[in-house]
Tab-separated table of C-alpha atoms and ligand atoms in Angstrom:
chain	number	residue	atom	x	y	z
H	122	MET	CA	55.055	99.251	150.238
H	123	GLU	CA	51.672	100.775	150.980
H	124	ILE	CA	51.791	103.985	153.046
H	125	SER	CA	49.037	103.965	155.658
H	126	LYS	CA	47.503	107.216	156.931
H	127	ARG	CA	46.098	108.328	160.266
H	128	LEU	CA	45.216	111.981	159.824
H	129	LEU	CA	43.982	114.637	162.213
H	130	LEU	CA	40.386	115.787	162.026
H	131	LYS	CA	40.091	119.222	160.371
H	132	SER	CA	39.038	120.720	163.704
H	133	HIS	CA	42.341	119.523	165.287
H	134	LEU	CA	44.675	121.047	162.693
H	135	LYS	CA	47.130	123.665	163.989
H	136	GLU	CA	46.745	127.346	163.328
H	137	ARG	CA	48.913	128.430	160.390
H	138	PRO	CA	51.647	131.060	160.915
H	139	ARG	CA	49.996	134.483	160.706
H	140	ASP	CA	52.876	136.418	159.156
H	141	GLU	CA	54.844	134.546	156.481
H	142	LYS	CA	57.469	137.292	156.513
H	143	LYS	CA	58.415	136.453	160.119
H	144	LEU	CA	58.822	132.691	159.909
H	145	GLY	CA	62.432	132.369	161.077
H	146	PHE	CA	64.018	128.943	160.705
H	147	GLY	CA	62.918	125.606	162.130
H	148	ASP	CA	60.531	126.564	164.950
H	149	ILE	CA	57.166	125.700	163.427
H	150	PHE	CA	56.107	122.215	162.297
H	151	THR	CA	53.223	121.030	160.152
H	152	ASP	CA	50.392	118.783	161.360
H	153	HIS	CA	51.707	115.429	160.138
H	154	MET	CA	54.899	113.415	159.746
H	155	PHE	CA	56.032	110.339	157.847
H	156	LYS	CA	57.320	107.388	159.881
H	157	MET	CA	58.782	103.956	159.141
H	158	ASP	CA	60.358	101.347	161.465
H	159	TYR	CA	63.268	99.006	160.898
H	160	TYR	CA	63.372	95.696	162.725
H	161	ASP	CA	64.022	92.024	161.884
H	162	GLY	CA	66.218	93.143	158.996
H	163	ALA	CA	63.748	95.291	157.002
H	164	TRP	CA	62.027	98.684	156.873
H	165	ARG	CA	58.377	98.234	157.774
H	166	LEU	CA	55.094	100.017	158.431
H	167	PRO	CA	55.466	103.198	156.362
H	168	ARG	CA	52.825	105.604	157.611
H	169	ILE	CA	51.702	109.209	157.847
H	170	GLU	CA	50.578	110.238	161.313
H	171	PRO	CA	50.019	113.407	163.330
H	172	ASN	CA	53.322	115.092	164.222
H	173	SER	CA	53.644	114.198	167.893
H	174	PRO	CA	56.368	113.456	170.499
H	175	LEU	CA	58.190	110.147	170.119
H	176	SER	CA	58.128	107.415	172.694
H	177	LEU	CA	61.634	105.993	173.186
H	178	SER	CA	63.342	103.771	175.717
H	179	PRO	CA	65.888	105.742	177.776
H	180	ALA	CA	68.284	103.019	176.622
H	181	ALA	CA	67.624	103.777	172.921
H	182	MET	CA	71.075	103.658	171.348
H	183	VAL	CA	70.744	107.042	169.644
H	184	LEU	CA	70.607	108.695	173.076
H	185	HIS	CA	73.943	107.179	174.092
H	186	TYR	CA	76.061	106.753	170.969
H	187	SER	CA	74.514	109.284	168.555
H	188	GLN	CA	73.756	106.767	165.821
H	189	THR	CA	71.626	109.143	163.778
H	190	ILE	CA	71.638	110.843	160.386
H	191	PHE	CA	69.516	113.521	158.742
H	192	GLU	CA	68.939	115.440	155.526
H	193	GLY	CA	67.685	118.912	154.666
H	194	LEU	CA	65.886	119.978	151.487
H	195	LYS	CA	63.175	122.428	150.528
H	196	CYS	CA	59.798	122.547	148.834
H	197	TYR	CA	59.001	125.838	147.066
H	198	ARG	CA	55.729	127.351	145.958
H	199	HIS	CA	55.888	128.384	142.309
H	200	PRO	CA	54.016	131.394	140.897
H	201	ASP	CA	51.345	129.066	139.402
H	202	GLY	CA	50.770	127.631	142.914
H	203	ARG	CA	52.453	124.279	142.188
H	204	LEU	CA	54.779	122.775	144.791
H	205	ALA	CA	58.320	122.022	143.674
H	206	LEU	CA	61.152	120.127	145.367
H	207	PHE	CA	64.716	121.083	144.469
H	208	ARG	CA	66.890	118.063	143.504
H	209	PRO	CA	65.363	115.764	146.146
H	210	ARG	CA	66.964	112.642	144.615
H	211	GLU	CA	70.399	114.076	145.496
H	212	ASN	CA	69.359	114.384	149.131
H	213	PHE	CA	68.112	110.811	149.357
H	214	LYS	CA	71.304	109.616	147.664
H	215	ARG	CA	73.328	111.448	150.318
H	216	PHE	CA	70.993	110.092	153.024
H	217	ASN	CA	72.117	106.585	152.013
H	218	GLN	CA	75.778	107.650	151.913
H	219	SER	CA	75.387	108.946	155.470
H	220	ALA	CA	73.579	105.735	156.459
H	221	ARG	CA	76.436	103.599	155.139
H	222	ARG	CA	79.025	105.535	157.155
H	223	MET	CA	76.922	105.335	160.332
H	224	CYS	CA	76.079	101.584	160.029
H	225	ILE	CA	72.409	102.413	159.452
H	226	PRO	CA	70.463	100.242	156.975
H	227	GLN	CA	69.956	101.599	153.461
H	228	VAL	CA	66.611	103.030	152.402
H	229	ASP	CA	64.916	102.754	149.013
H	230	GLU	CA	65.591	106.220	147.569
H	231	ALA	CA	62.706	106.117	145.082
H	232	PHE	CA	60.326	105.037	147.849
H	233	MET	CA	61.531	107.866	150.104
H	234	LEU	CA	60.727	110.399	147.386
H	235	GLN	CA	57.296	108.821	146.934
H	236	ALA	CA	56.721	108.976	150.720
H	237	LEU	CA	57.783	112.627	150.838
H	238	LYS	CA	55.390	113.489	148.005
H	239	GLU	CA	52.623	111.642	149.836
H	240	LEU	CA	53.349	113.653	153.009
H	241	LEU	CA	53.309	116.838	150.945
H	242	ARG	CA	49.921	115.869	149.515
H	243	VAL	CA	48.703	115.949	153.143
H	244	ASP	CA	50.602	118.984	154.506
H	245	GLY	CA	51.959	120.713	151.375
H	246	ASP	CA	49.482	123.563	151.749
H	247	TRP	CA	51.703	124.739	154.630
H	248	THR	CA	54.250	125.810	151.974
H	249	PRO	CA	54.445	129.597	152.304
H	250	SER	CA	54.538	131.903	149.316
H	251	ALA	CA	56.234	135.044	150.733
H	252	PRO	CA	59.532	135.824	148.943
H	253	GLY	CA	62.411	133.852	150.486
H	254	SER	CA	60.117	131.435	152.311
H	255	SER	CA	59.695	127.698	151.706
H	256	LEU	CA	58.788	124.424	153.391
H	257	TYR	CA	61.914	122.828	154.856
H	258	VAL	CA	61.963	119.013	154.796
H	259	ARG	CA	63.904	117.132	157.468
H	260	PRO	CA	64.287	113.352	156.949
H	261	THR	CA	65.962	111.698	159.947
H	262	ILE	CA	66.898	108.196	161.124
H	263	ILE	CA	67.558	107.342	164.776
H	264	ALA	CA	68.773	104.104	166.404
H	265	THR	CA	65.967	102.968	168.711
H	266	GLU	CA	67.089	99.582	170.061
H	267	PRO	CA	67.276	99.619	173.873
H	268	HIS	CA	70.857	98.401	174.365
H	269	LEU	CA	73.919	99.793	176.115
H	270	GLY	CA	76.744	97.835	174.474
H	271	VAL	CA	78.564	99.789	171.759
H	272	ARG	CA	77.604	98.298	168.362
H	273	PRO	CA	75.194	99.217	165.550
H	274	SER	CA	71.556	99.143	166.619
H	275	LYS	CA	69.270	96.458	165.205
H	276	GLU	CA	66.221	98.755	165.276
H	277	TYR	CA	65.625	102.216	163.799
H	278	LEU	CA	62.957	104.839	163.334
H	279	LEU	CA	62.920	106.898	160.146
H	280	PHE	CA	60.809	110.044	160.160
H	281	VAL	CA	60.245	113.090	157.967
H	282	ILE	CA	58.983	116.348	159.423
H	283	LEU	CA	58.144	119.607	157.640
H	284	SER	CA	58.745	123.174	158.758
H	285	PRO	CA	57.659	126.397	157.023
H	286	VAL	CA	60.742	128.640	157.041
H	287	GLY	CA	61.941	132.116	156.138
H	288	ALA	CA	65.512	133.416	156.106
H	289	TYR	CA	68.162	131.283	157.861
H	290	TYR	CA	70.287	134.245	158.921
H	291	LYS	CA	68.876	137.363	160.515
H	292	GLU	CA	70.777	139.264	157.806
H	293	GLY	CA	68.617	137.594	155.085
H	294	PHE	CA	70.550	137.975	151.816
H	295	GLY	CA	72.750	140.636	153.478
H	296	PRO	CA	76.482	140.024	154.020
H	297	ILE	CA	77.291	137.939	157.120
H	298	LYS	CA	80.279	138.016	159.473
H	299	ILE	CA	82.388	134.882	159.667
H	300	HIS	CA	85.073	133.900	162.147
H	301	VAL	CA	87.903	131.669	160.878
H	302	GLU	CA	88.388	129.056	163.618
H	303	GLY	CA	92.053	128.483	164.378
H	304	PHE	CA	91.819	125.949	167.227
H	305	TYR	CA	88.720	123.741	167.191
H	306	THR	CA	88.120	121.533	164.164
H	307	ARG	CA	84.963	120.028	162.688
H	308	SER	CA	86.219	116.858	161.084
H	309	ALA	CA	89.334	114.857	160.311
H	310	PRO	CA	90.333	112.551	157.455
H	311	GLY	CA	88.450	109.281	157.900
H	312	GLY	CA	85.894	110.980	160.178
H	313	LEU	CA	82.308	112.077	159.681
H	314	GLY	CA	82.817	115.359	157.819
H	315	SER	CA	81.299	114.252	154.522
H	316	VAL	CA	78.089	112.829	155.982
H	317	LYS	CA	75.146	114.382	157.785
H	318	ALA	CA	75.591	112.758	161.179
H	319	GLY	CA	74.182	114.578	164.203
H	320	ALA	CA	77.461	113.939	166.034
H	321	SER	CA	79.421	116.303	163.730
H	322	TYR	CA	77.022	119.124	164.506
H	323	ALA	CA	77.161	118.485	168.269
H	324	GLY	CA	80.946	118.737	168.085
H	325	SER	CA	80.727	122.097	166.338
H	326	LEU	CA	78.490	123.801	168.913
H	327	LEU	CA	81.080	125.076	171.396
H	328	ALA	CA	83.259	126.969	168.912
H	329	THR	CA	80.203	128.256	167.028
H	330	ASP	CA	78.639	129.491	170.252
H	331	GLN	CA	81.845	131.262	171.266
H	332	ALA	CA	81.967	132.975	167.868
H	333	ALA	CA	78.274	133.922	168.083
H	334	ARG	CA	78.934	135.668	171.406
H	335	LYS	CA	81.459	137.824	169.550
H	336	GLY	CA	78.890	138.724	166.871
H	337	PHE	CA	79.760	136.215	164.137
H	338	SER	CA	76.954	134.395	162.313
H	339	GLN	CA	79.124	131.393	161.482
H	340	LEU	CA	82.530	129.762	161.720
H	341	LEU	CA	84.825	128.947	158.854
H	342	TRP	CA	86.492	125.646	159.720
H	343	LEU	CA	90.089	124.892	158.770
H	344	ASP	CA	91.629	121.446	158.243
H	345	SER	CA	92.338	119.421	161.368
H	346	GLN	CA	96.010	118.693	160.687
H	347	GLU	CA	97.640	122.003	159.784
H	348	HIS	CA	94.851	124.495	160.626
H	349	ARG	CA	95.542	126.078	157.246
H	350	PHE	CA	93.232	124.797	154.558
H	351	VAL	CA	89.705	126.138	154.269
H	352	GLU	CA	87.012	123.487	154.760
H	353	GLU	CA	83.472	124.839	155.081
H	354	VAL	CA	81.170	126.960	157.195
H	355	GLY	CA	78.749	125.560	159.831
H	356	SER	CA	76.010	124.678	157.373
H	357	MET	CA	77.413	125.937	154.081
H	358	ASN	CA	80.128	125.181	151.564
H	359	MET	CA	82.466	128.115	150.889
H	360	PHE	CA	83.356	129.925	147.689
H	361	PHE	CA	85.825	132.755	147.098
H	362	VAL	CA	86.188	134.900	144.005
H	363	ILE	CA	89.898	135.594	143.507
H	364	ASP	CA	91.034	137.544	140.432
H	365	GLY	CA	87.578	136.961	138.937
H	366	LYS	CA	87.827	133.146	139.285
H	367	ILE	CA	85.579	131.148	141.598
H	368	VAL	CA	87.560	128.944	143.976
H	369	THR	CA	86.067	126.369	146.354
H	370	PRO	CA	87.697	123.671	148.507
H	371	LYS	CA	87.701	120.311	146.744
H	372	LEU	CA	85.774	117.431	148.276
H	373	GLY	CA	88.054	115.061	150.133
H	374	GLY	CA	85.962	113.347	152.774
H	375	THR	CA	86.168	116.085	155.405
H	376	ILE	CA	83.496	118.428	154.036
H	377	LEU	CA	79.876	117.889	153.091
H	378	PRO	CA	79.207	117.449	149.357
H	379	GLY	CA	76.472	120.081	149.293
H	380	VAL	CA	73.653	119.830	146.758
H	381	THR	CA	73.745	123.640	146.514
H	382	ARG	CA	77.527	123.473	145.997
H	383	PHE	CA	77.125	121.192	142.960
H	384	SER	CA	74.374	123.463	141.678
H	385	VAL	CA	76.547	126.593	142.075
H	386	LEU	CA	79.372	124.883	140.166
H	387	ASP	CA	77.031	123.991	137.286
H	388	VAL	CA	75.394	127.415	137.140
H	389	ALA	CA	78.779	129.186	137.333
H	390	GLY	CA	80.033	127.082	134.399
H	391	ASP	CA	76.943	127.958	132.365
H	392	LEU	CA	77.459	131.651	133.129
H	393	GLY	CA	80.948	131.326	131.650
H	394	LEU	CA	82.717	131.807	134.983
H	395	GLU	CA	85.967	129.940	135.615
H	396	VAL	CA	85.737	127.577	138.590
H	397	GLN	CA	88.525	125.847	140.509
H	398	GLU	CA	88.037	123.051	143.041
H	399	ARG	CA	91.268	122.768	144.971
H	400	ASN	CA	93.022	123.090	148.328
H	401	LEU	CA	92.696	126.652	149.514
H	402	ASP	CA	95.112	127.998	152.125
H	403	ILE	CA	93.602	130.655	154.411
H	404	ARG	CA	96.844	132.616	153.990
H	405	GLU	CA	96.225	132.765	150.230
H	406	ILE	CA	92.843	134.322	150.949
H	407	ILE	CA	94.273	136.861	153.362
H	408	GLU	CA	97.045	137.689	150.888
H	409	ALA	CA	94.482	138.080	148.097
H	410	GLN	CA	92.454	140.343	150.370
H	411	ASN	CA	95.494	142.470	151.264
H	412	SER	CA	96.484	142.871	147.621
H	413	GLY	CA	92.948	143.689	146.480
H	414	ARG	CA	92.511	140.418	144.526
H	415	LEU	CA	89.829	138.889	146.760
H	416	ASN	CA	86.724	140.098	144.974
H	417	GLU	CA	83.949	138.228	146.785
H	418	ALA	CA	83.202	135.431	149.256
H	419	PHE	CA	79.982	133.522	149.784
H	420	GLY	CA	78.578	130.327	151.273
H	421	SER	CA	76.092	127.895	149.729
H	422	GLY	CA	73.580	125.611	151.405
H	423	THR	CA	69.927	124.596	151.363
H	424	ALA	CA	69.037	126.729	154.378
H	425	ALA	CA	70.392	130.081	153.132
H	426	ILE	CA	70.915	129.130	149.418
H	427	ILE	CA	73.669	131.719	148.825
H	428	SER	CA	74.965	133.862	151.642
H	429	PRO	CA	77.412	136.682	150.915
H	430	VAL	CA	80.289	137.100	153.362
H	431	GLY	CA	80.972	140.712	154.302
H	432	THR	CA	83.506	140.247	157.094
H	433	LEU	CA	86.145	137.594	157.754
H	434	SER	CA	87.934	137.520	161.092
H	435	TYR	CA	91.192	135.579	161.266
H	436	ASP	CA	93.931	135.512	163.868
H	437	GLY	CA	92.714	138.658	165.626
H	438	ASN	CA	92.221	140.726	162.456
H	439	GLU	CA	88.993	141.605	160.696
H	440	PHE	CA	88.815	141.902	156.910
H	441	THR	CA	85.974	143.507	154.983
H	442	VAL	CA	85.234	141.584	151.799
H	443	SER	CA	83.683	143.254	148.752
H	444	ASP	CA	83.367	146.536	150.726
H	445	GLY	CA	80.794	144.744	152.885
H	446	GLN	CA	78.426	144.650	149.877
H	447	VAL	CA	76.936	141.807	147.862
H	448	GLY	CA	79.371	141.225	144.973
H	449	PRO	CA	78.176	140.947	141.351
H	450	ILE	CA	79.079	137.253	140.923
H	451	THR	CA	77.415	136.314	144.221
H	452	GLN	CA	74.321	138.226	143.097
H	453	LYS	CA	74.273	136.558	139.653
H	454	LEU	CA	74.549	133.058	141.111
H	455	TYR	CA	71.908	133.837	143.737
H	456	ASP	CA	69.485	135.222	141.127
H	457	GLU	CA	69.885	132.193	138.859
H	458	LEU	CA	69.625	129.520	141.582
H	459	VAL	CA	66.799	131.151	143.493
H	460	GLY	CA	65.084	131.893	140.173
H	461	ILE	CA	65.094	128.167	139.306
H	462	GLN	CA	64.004	127.117	142.796
H	463	TYR	CA	61.068	129.534	142.909
H	464	GLY	CA	60.067	128.942	139.284
H	465	HIS	CA	60.942	132.427	137.997
H	466	ARG	CA	63.699	131.153	135.685
H	467	PRO	CA	63.705	128.157	133.335
H	468	ASP	CA	64.844	124.839	134.802
H	469	LYS	CA	67.057	123.680	131.932
H	470	ARG	CA	68.674	120.888	133.920
H	471	GLY	CA	65.574	119.150	135.292
H	472	TRP	CA	66.442	120.012	138.914
H	473	VAL	CA	62.890	120.864	139.905
H	474	GLU	CA	60.596	117.981	140.833
H	475	TYR	CA	56.904	118.880	140.917
H	476	LEU	CA	54.565	117.185	143.331
H	477	ASP	CA	52.155	116.073	140.620
T	515	PLP	C1	78.151	121.132	157.203
T	515	PLP	C2	77.374	121.503	155.998
T	515	PLP	N1	78.021	121.872	154.889
T	515	PLP	C3	77.366	122.213	153.762
T	515	PLP	C4	75.989	122.198	153.708
T	515	PLP	C5	75.294	122.537	152.438
T	515	PLP	O1	74.740	121.388	151.853
T	515	PLP	P1	73.440	121.492	150.935
T	515	PLP	O2	73.791	122.433	149.854
T	515	PLP	O3	73.215	120.102	150.440
T	515	PLP	O4	72.365	121.987	151.804
T	515	PLP	C6	75.267	121.849	154.854
T	515	PLP	C7	73.805	121.850	154.859
T	515	PLP	O5	73.178	120.905	154.534
T	515	PLP	C8	75.958	121.470	156.020
T	515	PLP	O6	75.300	121.108	157.121
C-alpha cells in the first residue's frame, strides 16, 4: 500500500523542546502522525498527516466499550547520529496478539514497520540526544463505528504518534518505592492481563492513585485468586535477585510479555547469571528479605528500561531492598541493555533496527 503524505509547511512546524534534560514523559508530540482506516473488511488509506485532534462520533464504540489497543516502543539517537528502533518487530507482533484478544482486525506487521520508518523520516529529527532521552512511539487502534450495541466494531482507526521523552520516573535510574497491592487486582486468568488493552490500565488507576498519594511510584500487583503470587508492576515486569539468582514471574496469561523482559532474560543468560521463570510467592520475597537473601529487585519496561526498587511496602511494613542502593546485577543489566539501545555497546543479537 502506498503511504500518502500531507505535511505541514516549514513555517507551521512546532517549536522544539528547549531543554532536552527536562522532557518528562509523554507530554510533547511531534508535528505529524501516521493514520490508517479500517472499513468494508480491510485497512485502507495509509497516510501521514499533521498531528491534530481526531473527529469521532460520540457513539464511536471505543468511547463506550473500550475496544482499543496500543503499543509502546522507542527510537534512540546513536552517537553517529543514526536513528535506531529497539526490537520493533516484537512490538508489532504483540500489537497483533492484543488485536486478536480484543476482536480488532490484524495488521500487516511488516507494513507497520515500514509506515513507522516513513513517519520517522518525516519527524525523526525530533529524536533527542541527551542521555536517557529518546523518541517514544505509540501505535494505537480505536473502534470508531458509531453503534451502541455490544459487539466488535466494523470500523477502526489506527494511528501512530511520537513523543520525545526523558526519564519515566522522577527518580530517573534511582531506586523507586513500590507498594504491594493486597486488595485490588489487575487481571485474572482468561482476562486481558497479557495484552495491551486500554481497559486494563483504566482498571489499575484507582489503586495506583491511592498508592501514589502515599508516596509510592508504582504498585506491585498480586494474583487475583490468592493475592499471593507476584505478577508485575504498573508498566514493568518484575525481577528479584535471591541468593544471587534472578527470579521473575513466569508468563501465564495474566501479565504482559514485555519486550524488555525477554531482553533482560537473554542478557542475563549471556552474563552467566542464573535465571528462573516461575511462580513467586510474595511471602518468599519477604522471607528472603528478612533472612538477608533478597539481594536486589528491579522492574523492566520500555518506558524506564530498568528501574531499581529501593523500598517495598507490604501489609503495613516497609522493607528496604539492597540498602536502598542500585544493586550490582541491576546495574550490569542496565548498562548492557541501555548500551545496546543507545549504540554504545555491540548489538550481537540484531535487536537494533536502523532507519536506513
Ligand atoms: C503492564 C505492563 N507490564 C510490562 C510492561 C513492559 O513491557 P515492555 O518491556 O514491552 O515495554 C509494560 C509496558 O509496556 C506494561 O504496560
